[in-house]
Amino acid sequence: MKSASNTDTRRGVNIKNSEPEHGLSVQEAAARLHRDGANALPAPPRSDIWNTATEVIREPMFAMLIVGAALYLALGETGDGILLLAAVVMVISLTLYHERRTDRALEALAELSAPRARVIRDGLEQKIPSREVVVGDLVIIAEGERVPADTILRRSGHLAVDESLLTGESLPVDKRPSLEVVRLAPSGTHEEHALYSGTLVTSGHGLCEVVRTGAHTELARIGRTLSGIDTGRTRLQEETHRVVRWLAIAAVLASTLVAVVHALTRGGATYAWEEGGLAGIAMAMSMLPEEFPVVLAVFLALGAWRLSQVNVLTRQVAAVEALGAATVLCVDKTGTLTRNHMTLSRMTIDTHELELAAAESLPNEFEELLITALRASHPSAADPMDRALGEAARLFGTDALAVWEPIKEFPLTASRPMVTWIGGELGNTARWACAKGAPEAIAQLCRLPSASHAEMHRNITSLGGRGLRVLGVARARLAEGPLPQLEQLAFDFLGLLAFVDPLRTEVPDAVAECRAAGIRVVMITGDSPTTAIAIAREAGLERTAIAATGRELETLDDTALMSKVGETDVFARVRPEQKLRLVKALKTLGEVVAMTGDGVNDAPALKVADIGVAMGGRGTDVAREAADLVLLDDAFSSIVTGIRLGRRIYDNIRKASVFILAVHIPIAGLSMIPVMTGYWPLLLLPVHIVFLEFIIDPACALVFESERAEPDVMRRKPRAANARLFSRRMVAVGVAQGVGMLVGCLTTFLWWFGSVGVDQLRALTFVTLVAAVLTLIIVNRSWTESALEMLRERNMPFFIVTLGSTVMLALALGVPMMSDLFSFAAFPVEFLVPAVGCGISSVVWFEWFKKSLH
């Protein structure tokens, strides 16, 4: 055979031939490595710590925090300014930590390609790092090895390759050598003489010539289709950004109005302008919604941390919340629903079928069937079905190969799809030919009569209908003398073997939980329709009567495709570009699509889906880079855990947002109403707002985030795709709670107005406000369970906030220096109970309206 001259075919130059035994020279290989670069997938640009921090600060919500802090510091409100700056530092630190941890974890996962490759250079076989393989190298491959680059097979010994990472097909693909081909066909056309980077050799051996490396391989091609897809902001980010912007504008206008009105209604004197300035600052501080960006950032960052505790790596933090809104979960079969590990499931002899899972031991005739199949396998097999036979033999204690001495192999060919080994048992002169392969080929070898052939066909149809891969097994005894040709032997048909790529044990429960949560599970696979339907039924998918095939999808326009995806849950023989089209069709129908996958073929669909979930155990670098979430343990049940956590996070963000909206209404009202009346004393000063921020901020960022999921979180339908966090109903709830608190505070004020001093009146009103804020936290911790039940639920941040605020309030009321700072004066102890009671009663009415929210 002649080998390539090592000219770069990706530039359209024909490869000429030279002697294969020599290969490239070491010097020429080094020059090509320098010219073309390493044989590795392009690494995504990794921003340094300063770039990452700058990107975070450029976000409008975070920029608002910094500007707000600077404004407070400029006005002399050091405490509030430091508080906001601390929040900024915390958020940036969490983001930097999360991104660096994610990068390190992804780097640890990058182990797809074989670490070393065997090449011929200067006429000698050498083992080199696979990243040093160059165009023109002659690579030696054998069972169990991964192909290090895109190559053309020049010589082979019955080579078969697992291309499931590229095509989704779990069965090995036979390859044929070619001496004439000088370049690979256009990308996406898989040829019988082509071996692609990252694919696994399951049987045979060969010599191949490298024609594409690194970024030019088929493995990298699909990755390049991801570059033009813009993911943009999530709905929650956009909505929060819009609300924060409008509230910030309102805060500036209202604070200016309060300052001017207060000064003008009091004659415009200098002291009136000073008081107006304080009132304006208090108003701005009461309305500036700095808690919203903190809540969104902290909840999602801590949600990503919680997911990491259950082996789910978050690449895009916003996907944590979005996962809870998923309405459709598109899953690949191989390696996602199934284990991607062939197992011997059943054996059939005549009309007798044996299910191995239910068998404690093998009857003699079935043991003979298994032994014969083992002896027809390669001793060091990488083929998944050969390995399954070995596992079954170990399970039943069958040591068939210990005394078996193989003599000659008749390997699998295109014209003869079966493998035959001739050998004998040690200490025994008898020789046997053991064959296994395609049932029809075995039947022809055995010259089965029509009745037996019909019986075999019925068994094959029955097994195939259950999604099983079927092989036939035969045996012949050899006479003494020279080895004959196979056709000269009288083979006896022993039976059929049925293999299954078994379903992951947790999948049926996970699918059932998805269904209970209103989430539709759709299988999209490159495998056959029969296998896909069988696995779908076993997994518990709903519509499994028929599978739509990739060939059928080719005939559908976009309108017909949307109709098809709306009524079909199983798609088989689907190509990578069709997966992407299916996901787009589902999104067009208004679905929130979560897509799981592990192969390169899944990457574009992972990228365009609302939530892309990649498998980390056996997934490709391309898939992981395209995904929002990576399952480090490849457990399908982890997806359900993520959905549950996503719903919990959204619920808690909604509770925190209602709390923020509600709590600012009495603060703003107590800042504005005294100014508007013209004769009421100022009730809230900037120092009071600072005190309240020490309750509000921890409550928003920690108390609600720590709250457990509602009991019905996985028993209700996903929220609508266009659902708004600040819906009319939620805004109405927040406003009603806030107005109730304001009425409670004003009730306290008016009750004692004129009968106590101004500082005493301010202190009593503030006590009512603090009691109302703490009660507001309690009633909003759950919208399905009562406040008394929630007080029994452990929530350490709530305990700390309640204890800290109570102690601080006691100090502000009881320590003269603190009282002077807060402009408080001591009041009779018996006034404390009605003041606190008024605050509690202003919020506790919400308990009667909780059930109407669900």
mmCIF file of C-alpha atoms in Angstrom, residues 584-822:
data_model
loop_
_atom_site.group_PDB
_atom_site.id
_atom_site.type_symbol
_atom_site.label_atom_id
_atom_site.label_comp_id
_atom_site.label_asym_id
_atom_site.label_seq_id
_atom_site.Cartn_x
_atom_site.Cartn_y
_atom_site.Cartn_z
ATOM 1 C CA LYS A 584 -36.609 25.577 17.726
ATOM 2 C CA ALA A 585 -40.085 24.308 16.787
ATOM 3 C CA LEU A 586 -40.911 23.631 20.431
ATOM 4 C CA LYS A 587 -39.765 27.118 21.399
ATOM 5 C CA THR A 588 -41.900 28.600 18.628
ATOM 6 C CA LEU A 589 -44.895 26.860 20.212
ATOM 7 C CA GLY A 590 -44.161 28.791 23.402
ATOM 8 C CA GLU A 591 -42.527 25.953 25.301
ATOM 9 C CA VAL A 592 -39.651 26.494 27.718
ATOM 10 C CA VAL A 593 -37.278 23.798 26.505
ATOM 11 C CA ALA A 594 -34.649 21.990 28.564
ATOM 12 C CA MET A 595 -32.408 19.797 26.401
ATOM 13 C CA THR A 596 -30.164 17.055 27.766
ATOM 14 C CA GLY A 597 -27.368 15.336 25.893
ATOM 15 C CA ASP A 598 -23.804 14.133 25.991
ATOM 16 C CA GLY A 599 -22.589 13.877 22.410
ATOM 17 C CA VAL A 600 -21.188 16.390 19.978
ATOM 18 C CA ASN A 601 -24.386 15.939 17.994
ATOM 19 C CA ASP A 602 -26.365 17.433 20.885
ATOM 20 C CA ALA A 603 -24.335 20.648 21.191
ATOM 21 C CA PRO A 604 -26.270 22.999 18.852
ATOM 22 C CA ALA A 605 -29.596 21.986 20.392
ATOM 23 C CA LEU A 606 -28.100 22.432 23.880
ATOM 24 C CA LYS A 607 -27.061 25.947 22.948
ATOM 25 C CA VAL A 608 -30.362 27.086 21.457
ATOM 26 C CA ALA A 609 -32.533 25.468 24.152
ATOM 27 C CA ASP A 610 -33.712 27.637 27.034
ATOM 28 C CA ILE A 611 -31.734 25.354 29.350
ATOM 29 C CA GLY A 612 -29.004 23.093 27.991
ATOM 30 C CA VAL A 613 -28.028 20.190 30.263
ATOM 31 C CA ALA A 614 -24.902 18.226 29.311
ATOM 32 C CA MET A 615 -23.648 14.955 30.740
ATOM 33 C CA GLY A 616 -20.251 15.377 32.381
ATOM 34 C CA GLY A 617 -19.177 11.752 32.730
ATOM 35 C CA ARG A 618 -18.984 10.793 29.065
ATOM 36 C CA GLY A 619 -19.996 14.022 27.382
ATOM 37 C CA THR A 620 -17.851 15.890 24.916
ATOM 38 C CA ASP A 621 -16.092 19.190 25.491
ATOM 39 C CA VAL A 622 -18.304 20.752 22.816
ATOM 40 C CA ALA A 623 -21.490 19.657 24.583
ATOM 41 C CA ARG A 624 -20.280 20.882 27.966
ATOM 42 C CA GLU A 625 -19.239 24.265 26.596
ATOM 43 C CA ALA A 626 -22.660 24.666 24.914
ATOM 44 C CA ALA A 627 -24.676 23.723 27.993
ATOM 45 C CA ASP A 628 -25.962 25.835 30.863
ATOM 46 C CA LEU A 629 -25.783 22.946 33.335
ATOM 47 C CA VAL A 630 -23.491 19.898 33.457
ATOM 48 C CA LEU A 631 -24.487 16.708 35.290
ATOM 49 C CA LEU A 632 -21.242 15.507 36.822
ATOM 50 C CA ASP A 633 -22.702 12.115 37.757
ATOM 51 C CA ASP A 634 -24.744 11.722 34.528
ATOM 52 C CA ALA A 635 -27.782 10.899 36.704
ATOM 53 C CA PHE A 636 -31.093 11.671 35.027
ATOM 54 C CA SER A 637 -32.630 12.144 38.474
ATOM 55 C CA SER A 638 -30.321 15.122 39.009
ATOM 56 C CA ILE A 639 -32.317 16.963 36.340
ATOM 57 C CA VAL A 640 -35.435 16.590 38.458
ATOM 58 C CA THR A 641 -33.501 17.813 41.486
ATOM 59 C CA GLY A 642 -32.493 20.851 39.439
ATOM 60 C CA ILE A 643 -36.090 21.500 38.366
ATOM 61 C CA ARG A 644 -37.271 21.249 41.977
ATOM 62 C CA LEU A 645 -34.527 23.628 43.103
ATOM 63 C CA GLY A 646 -35.284 26.017 40.223
ATOM 64 C CA ARG A 647 -38.938 26.195 41.239
ATOM 65 C CA ARG A 648 -37.979 26.705 44.865
ATOM 66 C CA ILE A 649 -35.638 29.542 43.898
ATOM 67 C CA TYR A 650 -38.288 31.265 41.778
ATOM 68 C CA ASP A 651 -40.861 30.933 44.558
ATOM 69 C CA ASN A 652 -38.437 32.412 47.068
ATOM 70 C CA ILE A 653 -37.430 35.233 44.701
ATOM 71 C CA ARG A 654 -41.127 36.043 44.320
ATOM 72 C CA LYS A 655 -41.650 36.030 48.106
ATOM 73 C CA ALA A 656 -38.578 38.225 48.613
ATOM 74 C CA SER A 657 -39.730 40.608 45.863
ATOM 75 C CA VAL A 658 -43.197 40.983 47.411
ATOM 76 C CA PHE A 659 -41.513 41.589 50.764
ATOM 77 C CA ILE A 660 -39.271 44.288 49.250
ATOM 78 C CA LEU A 661 -42.214 45.998 47.574
ATOM 79 C CA ALA A 662 -44.343 45.821 50.720
ATOM 80 C CA VAL A 663 -41.689 46.962 53.172
ATOM 81 C CA HIS A 664 -40.850 50.098 51.187
ATOM 82 C CA ILE A 665 -44.438 51.380 51.219
ATOM 83 C CA PRO A 666 -44.677 52.189 54.971
ATOM 84 C CA ILE A 667 -41.125 53.545 54.946
ATOM 85 C CA ALA A 668 -41.886 55.827 52.003
ATOM 86 C CA GLY A 669 -45.260 56.758 53.462
ATOM 87 C CA LEU A 670 -43.850 57.677 56.878
ATOM 88 C CA SER A 671 -41.222 59.780 55.095
ATOM 89 C CA MET A 672 -43.663 61.590 52.789
ATOM 90 C CA ILE A 673 -46.951 62.047 54.722
ATOM 91 C CA PRO A 674 -45.554 64.260 57.517
ATOM 92 C CA VAL A 675 -44.079 66.511 54.833
ATOM 93 C CA MET A 676 -47.340 66.730 52.922
ATOM 94 C CA THR A 677 -49.413 67.577 56.013
ATOM 95 C CA GLY A 678 -47.204 70.549 56.759
ATOM 96 C CA TYR A 679 -47.456 70.207 60.549
ATOM 97 C CA TRP A 680 -46.651 66.603 61.492
ATOM 98 C CA PRO A 681 -43.158 66.006 62.829
ATOM 99 C CA LEU A 682 -40.696 63.988 60.711
ATOM 100 C CA LEU A 683 -41.090 60.346 61.704
ATOM 101 C CA LEU A 684 -38.232 58.688 59.800
ATOM 102 C CA LEU A 685 -34.714 60.037 59.534
ATOM 103 C CA PRO A 686 -31.790 58.514 57.573
ATOM 104 C CA VAL A 687 -30.496 56.722 60.670
ATOM 105 C CA HIS A 688 -33.818 54.904 60.991
ATOM 106 C CA ILE A 689 -33.581 53.756 57.366
ATOM 107 C CA VAL A 690 -30.073 52.444 58.011
ATOM 108 C CA PHE A 691 -31.411 50.450 60.964
ATOM 109 C CA LEU A 692 -34.210 49.010 58.832
ATOM 110 C CA GLU A 693 -31.753 48.073 56.081
ATOM 111 C CA PHE A 694 -29.998 45.799 58.569
ATOM 112 C CA ILE A 695 -33.302 43.904 58.794
ATOM 113 C CA ILE A 696 -34.423 44.169 55.184
ATOM 114 C CA ASP A 697 -31.200 43.247 53.382
ATOM 115 C CA PRO A 698 -30.426 40.042 55.354
ATOM 116 C CA ALA A 699 -34.092 39.049 55.130
ATOM 117 C CA CYS A 700 -34.053 39.422 51.343
ATOM 118 C CA ALA A 701 -30.686 37.842 50.676
ATOM 119 C CA LEU A 702 -30.567 35.102 53.324
ATOM 120 C CA VAL A 703 -33.873 34.421 55.102
ATOM 121 C CA PHE A 704 -35.973 33.848 51.996
ATOM 122 C CA GLU A 705 -33.140 32.149 50.116
ATOM 123 C CA SER A 706 -32.793 29.583 52.903
ATOM 124 C CA GLU A 707 -36.488 28.783 52.909
ATOM 125 C CA ARG A 708 -37.328 25.209 51.895
ATOM 126 C CA ALA A 709 -39.514 24.417 48.892
ATOM 127 C CA GLU A 710 -43.276 24.552 49.211
ATOM 128 C CA PRO A 711 -44.840 21.073 49.664
ATOM 129 C CA ASP A 712 -46.619 21.275 46.301
ATOM 130 C CA VAL A 713 -43.633 22.556 44.329
ATOM 131 C CA MET A 714 -43.513 19.443 42.095
ATOM 132 C CA ARG A 715 -47.263 18.930 41.928
ATOM 133 C CA ARG A 716 -48.165 22.053 40.022
ATOM 134 C CA LYS A 717 -47.779 22.975 36.393
ATOM 135 C CA PRO A 718 -44.843 25.120 35.277
ATOM 136 C CA ARG A 719 -45.481 28.822 35.277
ATOM 137 C CA ALA A 720 -46.460 30.280 31.911
ATOM 138 C CA ALA A 721 -43.625 31.095 29.520
ATOM 139 C CA ASN A 722 -44.633 34.774 29.547
ATOM 140 C CA ALA A 723 -45.346 34.869 33.283
ATOM 141 C CA ARG A 724 -44.005 37.977 34.971
ATOM 142 C CA LEU A 725 -42.382 38.052 38.357
ATOM 143 C CA PHE A 726 -44.106 41.373 39.039
ATOM 144 C CA SER A 727 -47.548 40.267 37.885
ATOM 145 C CA ARG A 728 -50.599 42.341 38.770
ATOM 146 C CA ARG A 729 -51.560 39.812 41.404
ATOM 147 C CA MET A 730 -48.142 39.810 43.054
ATOM 148 C CA VAL A 731 -47.895 43.606 42.952
ATOM 149 C CA ALA A 732 -51.389 43.798 44.464
ATOM 150 C CA VAL A 733 -50.317 41.454 47.285
ATOM 151 C CA GLY A 734 -47.211 43.531 47.978
ATOM 152 C CA VAL A 735 -49.088 46.818 47.881
ATOM 153 C CA ALA A 736 -51.841 45.445 50.141
ATOM 154 C CA GLN A 737 -49.298 44.245 52.683
ATOM 155 C CA GLY A 738 -47.416 47.532 52.535
ATOM 156 C CA VAL A 739 -50.537 49.643 52.889
ATOM 157 C CA GLY A 740 -51.612 47.502 55.850
ATOM 158 C CA MET A 741 -48.263 48.161 57.527
ATOM 159 C CA LEU A 742 -48.546 51.889 56.813
ATOM 160 C CA VAL A 743 -52.060 51.961 58.306
ATOM 161 C CA GLY A 744 -50.778 50.155 61.399
ATOM 162 C CA CYS A 745 -47.949 52.661 61.872
ATOM 163 C CA LEU A 746 -50.249 55.633 61.339
ATOM 164 C CA THR A 747 -52.726 54.125 63.809
ATOM 165 C CA THR A 748 -49.999 54.087 66.463
ATOM 166 C CA PHE A 749 -48.976 57.642 65.547
ATOM 167 C CA LEU A 750 -52.499 59.046 65.659
ATOM 168 C CA TRP A 751 -53.376 57.137 68.862
ATOM 169 C CA TRP A 752 -50.697 58.927 70.835
ATOM 170 C CA PHE A 753 -50.448 62.105 68.749
ATOM 171 C CA GLY A 754 -50.688 65.130 71.054
ATOM 172 C CA SER A 755 -50.491 63.077 74.239
ATOM 173 C CA VAL A 756 -46.760 62.307 74.205
ATOM 174 C CA GLY A 757 -43.664 64.162 73.083
ATOM 175 C CA VAL A 758 -42.416 64.157 69.499
ATOM 176 C CA ASP A 759 -39.441 61.881 70.255
ATOM 177 C CA GLN A 760 -41.681 59.474 72.191
ATOM 178 C CA LEU A 761 -44.176 59.451 69.342
ATOM 179 C CA ARG A 762 -41.379 58.754 66.854
ATOM 180 C CA ALA A 763 -40.109 55.876 69.033
ATOM 181 C CA LEU A 764 -43.559 54.264 69.366
ATOM 182 C CA THR A 765 -44.202 54.532 65.626
ATOM 183 C CA PHE A 766 -40.793 52.988 64.906
ATOM 184 C CA VAL A 767 -41.520 50.067 67.291
ATOM 185 C CA THR A 768 -44.745 49.392 65.372
ATOM 186 C CA LEU A 769 -42.839 49.511 62.062
ATOM 187 C CA VAL A 770 -40.151 47.054 63.221
ATOM 188 C CA ALA A 771 -42.784 44.654 64.580
ATOM 189 C CA ALA A 772 -44.650 44.874 61.277
ATOM 190 C CA VAL A 773 -41.465 44.176 59.243
ATOM 191 C CA LEU A 774 -40.605 41.071 61.302
ATOM 192 C CA THR A 775 -44.197 39.825 60.998
ATOM 193 C CA LEU A 776 -44.062 40.474 57.254
ATOM 194 C CA ILE A 777 -41.036 38.167 57.000
ATOM 195 C CA ILE A 778 -42.864 35.401 58.878
ATOM 196 C CA VAL A 779 -46.078 35.468 56.830
ATOM 197 C CA ASN A 780 -44.173 35.587 53.537
ATOM 198 C CA ARG A 781 -41.874 32.663 54.343
ATOM 199 C CA SER A 782 -44.618 30.387 53.029
ATOM 200 C CA TRP A 783 -47.734 31.085 51.005
ATOM 201 C CA THR A 784 -49.242 27.648 51.670
ATOM 202 C CA GLU A 785 -48.543 27.093 55.371
ATOM 203 C CA SER A 786 -49.512 29.233 58.359
ATOM 204 C CA ALA A 787 -47.212 31.604 60.204
ATOM 205 C CA LEU A 788 -47.383 29.381 63.310
ATOM 206 C CA GLU A 789 -46.207 26.392 61.250
ATOM 207 C CA MET A 790 -43.350 28.449 59.807
ATOM 208 C CA LEU A 791 -42.241 29.548 63.269
ATOM 209 C CA ARG A 792 -41.663 25.853 64.002
ATOM 210 C CA GLU A 793 -39.614 25.469 60.806
ATOM 211 C CA ARG A 794 -35.898 25.934 61.313
ATOM 212 C CA ASN A 795 -34.432 28.947 59.472
ATOM 213 C CA MET A 796 -31.221 30.132 61.089
ATOM 214 C CA PRO A 797 -30.930 33.446 59.170
ATOM 215 C CA PHE A 798 -34.453 34.379 60.322
ATOM 216 C CA PHE A 799 -33.545 33.621 63.928
ATOM 217 C CA ILE A 800 -30.399 35.758 63.664
ATOM 218 C CA VAL A 801 -32.246 38.663 61.998
ATOM 219 C CA THR A 802 -35.040 38.591 64.592
ATOM 220 C CA LEU A 803 -32.657 38.368 67.546
ATOM 221 C CA GLY A 804 -30.324 41.044 66.163
ATOM 222 C CA SER A 805 -33.076 43.533 65.359
ATOM 223 C CA THR A 806 -34.751 43.018 68.744
ATOM 224 C CA VAL A 807 -31.495 43.624 70.591
ATOM 225 C CA MET A 808 -30.677 46.687 68.470
ATOM 226 C CA LEU A 809 -34.165 48.121 69.002
ATOM 227 C CA ALA A 810 -33.858 47.579 72.757
ATOM 228 C CA LEU A 811 -30.536 49.410 72.772
ATOM 229 C CA ALA A 812 -31.958 52.271 70.700
ATOM 230 C CA LEU A 813 -34.833 52.633 73.175
ATOM 231 C CA GLY A 814 -32.977 52.019 76.417
ATOM 232 C CA VAL A 815 -29.462 53.430 76.036
ATOM 233 C CA PRO A 816 -29.475 57.254 76.229
ATOM 234 C CA MET A 817 -26.651 57.719 73.720
ATOM 235 C CA MET A 818 -28.388 55.481 71.205
ATOM 236 C CA SER A 819 -31.738 57.167 71.890
ATOM 237 C CA ASP A 820 -30.212 60.547 71.122
ATOM 238 C CA LEU A 821 -28.784 59.199 67.848
ATOM 239 C CA PHE A 822 -32.230 57.924 66.836
#
